[in-house]
mmCIF file of C-alpha atoms and ligand atoms in Angstrom:
data_model
loop_
_atom_site.group_PDB
_atom_site.id
_atom_site.type_symbol
_atom_site.label_atom_id
_atom_site.label_comp_id
_atom_site.label_asym_id
_atom_site.label_seq_id
_atom_site.Cartn_x
_atom_site.Cartn_y
_atom_site.Cartn_z
ATOM 1 C CA MET C 1000 20.713 -48.979 108.293
ATOM 2 C CA THR C 1001 21.071 -48.873 104.346
ATOM 3 C CA PRO C 1002 24.832 -48.348 103.602
ATOM 4 C CA ILE C 1003 25.825 -45.096 100.931
ATOM 5 C CA ILE C 1004 28.529 -45.690 98.321
ATOM 6 C CA THR C 1005 29.954 -42.955 96.108
ATOM 7 C CA ALA C 1006 30.625 -43.562 92.615
ATOM 8 C CA PHE C 1007 31.194 -41.469 89.293
ATOM 9 C CA GLU C 1008 28.270 -39.213 87.995
ATOM 10 C CA GLN C 1009 29.664 -39.931 84.475
ATOM 11 C CA SER C 1010 32.284 -42.901 84.757
ATOM 12 C CA PRO C 1011 35.285 -42.259 82.059
ATOM 13 C CA ASP C 1012 35.492 -45.970 81.617
ATOM 14 C CA ARG C 1013 31.702 -45.599 79.413
ATOM 15 C CA GLY C 1014 29.919 -48.270 81.633
ATOM 16 C CA ARG C 1015 32.241 -50.922 81.448
ATOM 17 C CA GLY C 1016 32.319 -51.384 85.400
ATOM 18 C CA LEU C 1017 36.096 -51.063 85.615
ATOM 19 C CA ALA C 1018 36.094 -47.881 88.384
ATOM 20 C CA ARG C 1019 36.312 -49.257 91.821
ATOM 21 C CA ASP C 1020 32.808 -48.894 92.869
ATOM 22 C CA MET C 1021 31.971 -51.660 90.696
ATOM 23 C CA ARG C 1022 33.860 -54.359 93.346
ATOM 24 C CA VAL C 1023 32.166 -52.733 95.926
ATOM 25 C CA ARG C 1024 28.619 -53.179 94.250
ATOM 26 C CA TRP C 1025 29.506 -56.875 93.473
ATOM 27 C CA ALA C 1026 30.297 -57.607 97.411
ATOM 28 C CA LEU C 1027 27.257 -56.063 98.686
ATOM 29 C CA GLU C 1028 25.373 -57.726 96.017
ATOM 30 C CA GLU C 1029 27.059 -61.369 96.895
ATOM 31 C CA VAL C 1030 25.691 -60.822 100.634
ATOM 32 C CA GLY C 1031 22.465 -59.435 99.647
ATOM 33 C CA GLN C 1032 22.851 -56.129 101.601
ATOM 34 C CA PRO C 1033 20.754 -53.120 99.524
ATOM 35 C CA TYR C 1034 22.516 -50.009 99.181
ATOM 36 C CA GLU C 1035 22.274 -46.318 97.934
ATOM 37 C CA VAL C 1036 24.805 -44.845 95.298
ATOM 38 C CA ARG C 1037 25.796 -41.176 95.353
ATOM 39 C CA LEU C 1038 27.294 -39.767 92.079
ATOM 40 C CA LEU C 1039 29.462 -37.314 92.331
ATOM 41 C CA SER C 1040 30.999 -35.019 89.519
ATOM 42 C CA PHE C 1041 34.905 -34.519 89.009
ATOM 43 C CA LYS C 1042 34.642 -31.283 90.643
ATOM 44 C CA ALA C 1043 32.557 -32.462 93.737
ATOM 45 C CA MET C 1044 34.975 -35.147 94.527
ATOM 46 C CA LYS C 1045 37.620 -32.384 95.188
ATOM 47 C CA GLU C 1046 35.423 -30.247 97.204
ATOM 48 C CA PRO C 1047 35.542 -30.205 101.051
ATOM 49 C CA ALA C 1048 32.456 -32.321 101.379
ATOM 50 C CA HIS C 1049 33.425 -35.274 99.831
ATOM 51 C CA LEU C 1050 37.400 -34.706 100.566
ATOM 52 C CA ALA C 1051 35.808 -35.086 104.660
ATOM 53 C CA LEU C 1052 34.896 -38.983 103.894
ATOM 54 C CA HIS C 1053 37.716 -39.399 101.150
ATOM 55 C CA PRO C 1054 40.933 -37.929 101.981
ATOM 56 C CA PHE C 1055 42.220 -38.515 98.569
ATOM 57 C CA GLY C 1056 38.646 -37.084 96.807
ATOM 58 C CA GLN C 1057 38.197 -39.981 95.120
ATOM 59 C CA ILE C 1058 35.399 -42.705 94.629
ATOM 60 C CA PRO C 1059 34.142 -45.348 95.924
ATOM 61 C CA THR C 1060 33.554 -44.259 99.719
ATOM 62 C CA TYR C 1061 31.036 -46.209 102.099
ATOM 63 C CA GLU C 1062 29.152 -44.458 104.656
ATOM 64 C CA GLU C 1063 26.856 -46.554 107.328
ATOM 65 C CA GLY C 1064 25.468 -44.928 110.212
ATOM 66 C CA ASN C 1065 28.349 -43.054 111.483
ATOM 67 C CA LEU C 1066 30.833 -45.070 110.212
ATOM 68 C CA THR C 1067 33.109 -43.878 106.710
ATOM 69 C CA LEU C 1068 35.407 -45.762 105.136
ATOM 70 C CA PHE C 1069 37.424 -45.351 102.269
ATOM 71 C CA GLU C 1070 39.767 -47.595 100.166
ATOM 72 C CA SER C 1071 37.809 -50.596 97.914
ATOM 73 C CA GLY C 1072 39.722 -52.961 99.520
ATOM 74 C CA ALA C 1073 38.826 -51.884 102.932
ATOM 75 C CA ILE C 1074 35.386 -51.549 102.154
ATOM 76 C CA VAL C 1075 35.026 -55.180 100.345
ATOM 77 C CA PHE C 1076 36.520 -56.356 103.909
ATOM 78 C CA HIS C 1077 34.133 -54.727 105.937
ATOM 79 C CA ILE C 1078 31.260 -56.149 103.760
ATOM 80 C CA ALA C 1079 32.697 -59.485 103.855
ATOM 81 C CA GLU C 1080 33.703 -59.091 107.912
ATOM 82 C CA ARG C 1081 29.499 -58.250 108.559
ATOM 83 C CA HIS C 1082 27.980 -60.609 106.303
ATOM 84 C CA ALA C 1083 28.508 -64.342 105.553
ATOM 85 C CA GLY C 1084 29.107 -65.267 102.000
ATOM 86 C CA LEU C 1085 32.695 -63.719 101.255
ATOM 87 C CA LEU C 1086 35.015 -65.358 103.500
ATOM 88 C CA PRO C 1087 35.140 -68.698 104.779
ATOM 89 C CA GLU C 1088 34.598 -69.489 108.611
ATOM 90 C CA ASP C 1089 37.348 -71.584 109.332
ATOM 91 C CA ALA C 1090 40.027 -69.470 110.723
ATOM 92 C CA ASN C 1091 42.750 -70.390 108.584
ATOM 93 C CA ALA C 1092 40.821 -70.647 105.395
ATOM 94 C CA ARG C 1093 39.666 -67.412 106.285
ATOM 95 C CA ALA C 1094 43.329 -66.149 106.706
ATOM 96 C CA ARG C 1095 44.253 -67.616 102.980
ATOM 97 C CA ALA C 1096 41.182 -65.681 101.337
ATOM 98 C CA ILE C 1097 42.457 -62.233 103.055
ATOM 99 C CA THR C 1098 45.745 -63.189 101.912
ATOM 100 C CA TRP C 1099 44.009 -63.673 97.998
ATOM 101 C CA MET C 1100 42.806 -60.331 98.764
ATOM 102 C CA PHE C 1101 46.167 -58.469 99.313
ATOM 103 C CA ALA C 1102 47.716 -60.626 96.771
ATOM 104 C CA ALA C 1103 44.958 -58.876 93.846
ATOM 105 C CA LEU C 1104 45.484 -55.290 95.423
ATOM 106 C CA SER C 1105 49.179 -55.258 95.984
ATOM 107 C CA THR C 1106 50.827 -57.666 94.078
ATOM 108 C CA ILE C 1107 48.587 -57.792 90.883
ATOM 109 C CA GLU C 1108 47.101 -54.405 90.539
ATOM 110 C CA PRO C 1109 49.913 -51.854 90.609
ATOM 111 C CA PRO C 1110 51.610 -53.723 87.301
ATOM 112 C CA VAL C 1111 48.239 -52.966 85.827
ATOM 113 C CA VAL C 1112 47.728 -49.720 87.218
ATOM 114 C CA GLU C 1113 51.231 -49.233 85.667
ATOM 115 C CA ARG C 1114 50.282 -50.083 82.146
ATOM 116 C CA GLU C 1115 47.343 -47.613 82.639
ATOM 117 C CA MET C 1116 48.895 -44.911 83.394
ATOM 118 C CA ALA C 1117 51.603 -45.390 80.962
ATOM 119 C CA ARG C 1118 48.900 -45.562 78.193
ATOM 120 C CA TYR C 1119 47.015 -42.372 79.652
ATOM 121 C CA LEU C 1120 49.785 -40.247 80.576
ATOM 122 C CA GLU C 1121 52.822 -41.518 78.632
ATOM 123 C CA GLY C 1122 51.310 -42.310 75.459
ATOM 124 C CA GLU C 1123 52.607 -39.666 73.606
ATOM 125 C CA GLU C 1124 56.014 -39.977 74.598
ATOM 126 C CA THR C 1125 58.735 -40.834 71.929
ATOM 127 C CA TRP C 1126 59.909 -43.681 74.500
ATOM 128 C CA TYR C 1127 56.514 -44.832 75.189
ATOM 129 C CA GLU C 1128 56.435 -47.792 72.398
ATOM 130 C CA GLN C 1129 59.969 -48.884 74.102
ATOM 131 C CA ARG C 1130 58.403 -48.968 77.471
ATOM 132 C CA LEU C 1131 54.903 -50.369 77.168
ATOM 133 C CA PRO C 1132 56.672 -54.161 76.539
ATOM 134 C CA LEU C 1133 58.762 -53.547 79.550
ATOM 135 C CA VAL C 1134 55.709 -53.232 81.562
ATOM 136 C CA GLU C 1135 53.682 -55.717 79.822
ATOM 137 C CA GLY C 1136 56.393 -58.036 80.648
ATOM 138 C CA ARG C 1137 55.993 -57.352 84.212
ATOM 139 C CA ILE C 1138 52.501 -58.112 83.902
ATOM 140 C CA ARG C 1139 52.507 -61.634 82.428
ATOM 141 C CA ASN C 1140 55.034 -62.305 85.250
ATOM 142 C CA ARG C 1141 52.268 -61.864 87.324
ATOM 143 C CA LEU C 1142 49.867 -63.480 85.350
ATOM 144 C CA ARG C 1143 51.989 -66.830 84.469
ATOM 145 C CA GLU C 1144 52.487 -67.382 88.308
ATOM 146 C CA LEU C 1145 48.791 -66.522 89.212
ATOM 147 C CA SER C 1146 47.835 -69.082 86.516
ATOM 148 C CA ASP C 1147 50.297 -71.671 87.653
ATOM 149 C CA ARG C 1148 48.848 -71.487 91.232
ATOM 150 C CA LEU C 1149 44.924 -71.420 90.056
ATOM 151 C CA GLY C 1150 45.461 -74.421 87.830
ATOM 152 C CA ASP C 1151 41.863 -76.049 86.778
ATOM 153 C CA ALA C 1152 40.839 -74.669 89.962
ATOM 154 C CA ASP C 1153 37.400 -72.791 89.795
ATOM 155 C CA TRP C 1154 38.503 -70.228 92.377
ATOM 156 C CA LEU C 1155 42.071 -69.608 94.189
ATOM 157 C CA ASP C 1156 41.374 -70.878 97.592
ATOM 158 C CA GLY C 1157 38.337 -73.516 97.930
ATOM 159 C CA ALA C 1158 35.062 -71.671 97.403
ATOM 160 C CA PHE C 1159 34.479 -68.279 95.784
ATOM 161 C CA SER C 1160 35.575 -65.618 98.421
ATOM 162 C CA ALA C 1161 36.187 -61.886 98.610
ATOM 163 C CA GLY C 1162 39.882 -62.585 97.214
ATOM 164 C CA ASP C 1163 38.305 -63.873 93.974
ATOM 165 C CA LEU C 1164 35.852 -60.773 94.138
ATOM 166 C CA LEU C 1165 38.877 -58.933 94.192
ATOM 167 C CA MET C 1166 41.098 -60.539 92.010
ATOM 168 C CA VAL C 1167 38.564 -60.617 88.965
ATOM 169 C CA THR C 1168 38.041 -56.864 89.092
ATOM 170 C CA VAL C 1169 41.627 -56.393 88.973
ATOM 171 C CA LEU C 1170 42.188 -59.300 85.735
ATOM 172 C CA ARG C 1171 39.079 -57.442 84.110
ATOM 173 C CA ARG C 1172 41.274 -53.966 83.930
ATOM 174 C CA LEU C 1173 43.368 -55.780 81.688
ATOM 175 C CA GLU C 1174 40.070 -56.080 79.356
ATOM 176 C CA GLY C 1175 41.253 -55.172 75.546
ATOM 177 C CA SER C 1176 44.846 -55.508 76.347
ATOM 178 C CA GLY C 1177 44.733 -59.507 75.408
ATOM 179 C CA LEU C 1178 46.926 -60.381 78.324
ATOM 180 C CA VAL C 1179 44.648 -62.092 80.481
ATOM 181 C CA GLU C 1180 43.695 -64.123 77.299
ATOM 182 C CA GLU C 1181 47.333 -66.027 77.057
ATOM 183 C CA TYR C 1182 46.290 -67.593 79.910
ATOM 184 C CA GLN C 1183 43.140 -70.184 79.335
ATOM 185 C CA ASN C 1184 42.808 -70.652 82.714
ATOM 186 C CA LEU C 1185 42.410 -66.901 83.892
ATOM 187 C CA SER C 1186 40.273 -66.296 80.911
ATOM 188 C CA ALA C 1187 37.961 -68.969 82.597
ATOM 189 C CA TYR C 1188 38.198 -67.797 85.686
ATOM 190 C CA VAL C 1189 37.154 -63.914 85.045
ATOM 191 C CA ASP C 1190 34.405 -65.273 82.700
ATOM 192 C CA ARG C 1191 33.344 -67.456 85.965
ATOM 193 C CA GLY C 1192 33.438 -64.467 88.298
ATOM 194 C CA LYS C 1193 31.288 -62.391 85.248
ATOM 195 C CA ALA C 1194 29.087 -64.957 85.346
ATOM 196 C CA ARG C 1195 27.437 -64.887 88.876
ATOM 197 C CA PRO C 1196 24.629 -63.399 89.466
ATOM 198 C CA ALA C 1197 25.766 -60.798 91.808
ATOM 199 C CA TYR C 1198 28.234 -59.601 89.504
ATOM 200 C CA LYS C 1199 25.739 -59.374 86.781
ATOM 201 C CA ARG C 1200 23.361 -57.175 88.964
ATOM 202 C CA ALA C 1201 26.346 -55.111 90.018
ATOM 203 C CA PHE C 1202 27.468 -54.720 86.451
ATOM 204 C CA GLU C 1203 23.774 -53.410 85.342
ATOM 205 C CA ALA C 1204 23.687 -51.018 88.434
ATOM 206 C CA GLN C 1205 26.370 -49.149 87.268
ATOM 207 C CA LEU C 1206 25.930 -49.243 83.664
ATOM 208 C CA ALA C 1207 22.357 -47.675 84.241
ATOM 209 C CA VAL C 1208 24.183 -44.813 85.741
ATOM 210 C CA PHE C 1209 26.349 -44.551 82.578
ATOM 211 C CA ARG C 1210 23.215 -44.260 80.161
ATOM 212 C CA ALA C 1211 20.809 -42.247 82.270
ATOM 213 C CA ALA C 1212 24.096 -39.646 82.267
ATOM 214 C CA SER C 1213 24.418 -40.519 78.517
ATOM 215 C CA ALA C 1214 20.468 -39.902 77.997
ATOM 216 C CA GLY C 1215 20.279 -36.903 80.286
HETATM 217 N N1 GTB A 1306 43.029 -47.513 95.929
HETATM 218 C C1 GTB A 1306 41.935 -46.537 95.996
HETATM 219 C C2 GTB A 1306 40.587 -47.654 96.270
HETATM 220 O O1 GTB A 1306 41.100 -48.943 96.000
HETATM 221 O O2 GTB A 1306 39.637 -47.010 96.453
HETATM 222 C C3 GTB A 1306 41.968 -46.004 94.523
HETATM 223 C C4 GTB A 1306 40.727 -45.355 94.056
HETATM 224 C C5 GTB A 1306 40.648 -44.593 93.045
HETATM 225 O O3 GTB A 1306 41.735 -44.809 92.110
HETATM 226 N N2 GTB A 1306 39.754 -44.017 92.427
HETATM 227 C C6 GTB A 1306 39.405 -43.797 91.059
HETATM 228 C C7 GTB A 1306 39.200 -42.213 91.341
HETATM 229 O O4 GTB A 1306 38.115 -41.704 92.244
HETATM 230 C C8 GTB A 1306 37.887 -44.270 90.292
HETATM 231 S S1 GTB A 1306 38.367 -46.058 90.045
HETATM 232 N N3 GTB A 1306 39.481 -41.273 90.357
HETATM 233 C C9 GTB A 1306 39.342 -39.989 90.493
HETATM 234 C C10 GTB A 1306 40.571 -38.669 91.050
HETATM 235 O O5 GTB A 1306 41.516 -40.111 91.781
HETATM 236 O O6 GTB A 1306 40.359 -37.925 90.805
HETATM 237 C C11 GTB A 1306 39.806 -45.945 88.999
HETATM 238 C C12 GTB A 1306 39.567 -46.028 87.877
HETATM 239 C C13 GTB A 1306 39.143 -45.033 86.975
HETATM 240 C C14 GTB A 1306 38.603 -44.981 85.611
HETATM 241 C C15 GTB A 1306 38.576 -46.052 85.134
HETATM 242 N N4 GTB A 1306 38.451 -46.610 83.472
HETATM 243 O O7 GTB A 1306 37.723 -45.381 82.816
HETATM 244 O O8 GTB A 1306 38.293 -47.604 82.834
HETATM 245 C C16 GTB A 1306 38.890 -47.428 85.584
HETATM 246 C C17 GTB A 1306 39.723 -47.258 86.996
#
């Protein structure tokens, strides 16, 4: 059964692959699972048909037969559990890779999202310029710790895993800020993720959606 995922009809990131369907596309590409994409307008995301799939009216969702999932981390985990290639066979190594999945989403991503929210929602506030260094300081603390742990390894724990996949997509959300570039090994780590053929296929697929929407 070919899974169907949802994505923005017109992504606000203009095809930069920063929306969370990118991590699901990448996971599917890594394991060689073909998929279909249903594109949604912002209006359609809040209508009953989509709310029945996603309680918060967001993308991505994942449908496979009578299974419907939301939350990009849960979707990537589901893909990684059902296919070889994204989680190690060894039970302890697998548990550690899953730990990195949680670390990406619940330790690194929150301050990264906080910065985005500050920029988009509070950028006009008088106190924004004072707040930004505080928010970025919290990100730097996490990046420094992550950088120390990664050291000169290629991936976070042995072979590339779903933990790396999520971590790279989270770090990519800092593109343009210069923050990741302050840590040479993290910058190289993100580049290694982006160089993977599966990443490139996923990126091209989401970019094609943006190009088609722009042309139409
Ligand atoms: N925790 C959920 C998950 O991991 O799946 C969060 C899902 C989520 O935030 N989805 C966003 C969404 O549907 C798209 S990815 N937003 C519409 C809404 O809430 O109404 C977040 C995102 C959006 C845009 C950019 N960008 O333009 O760069 C980057 C990331």
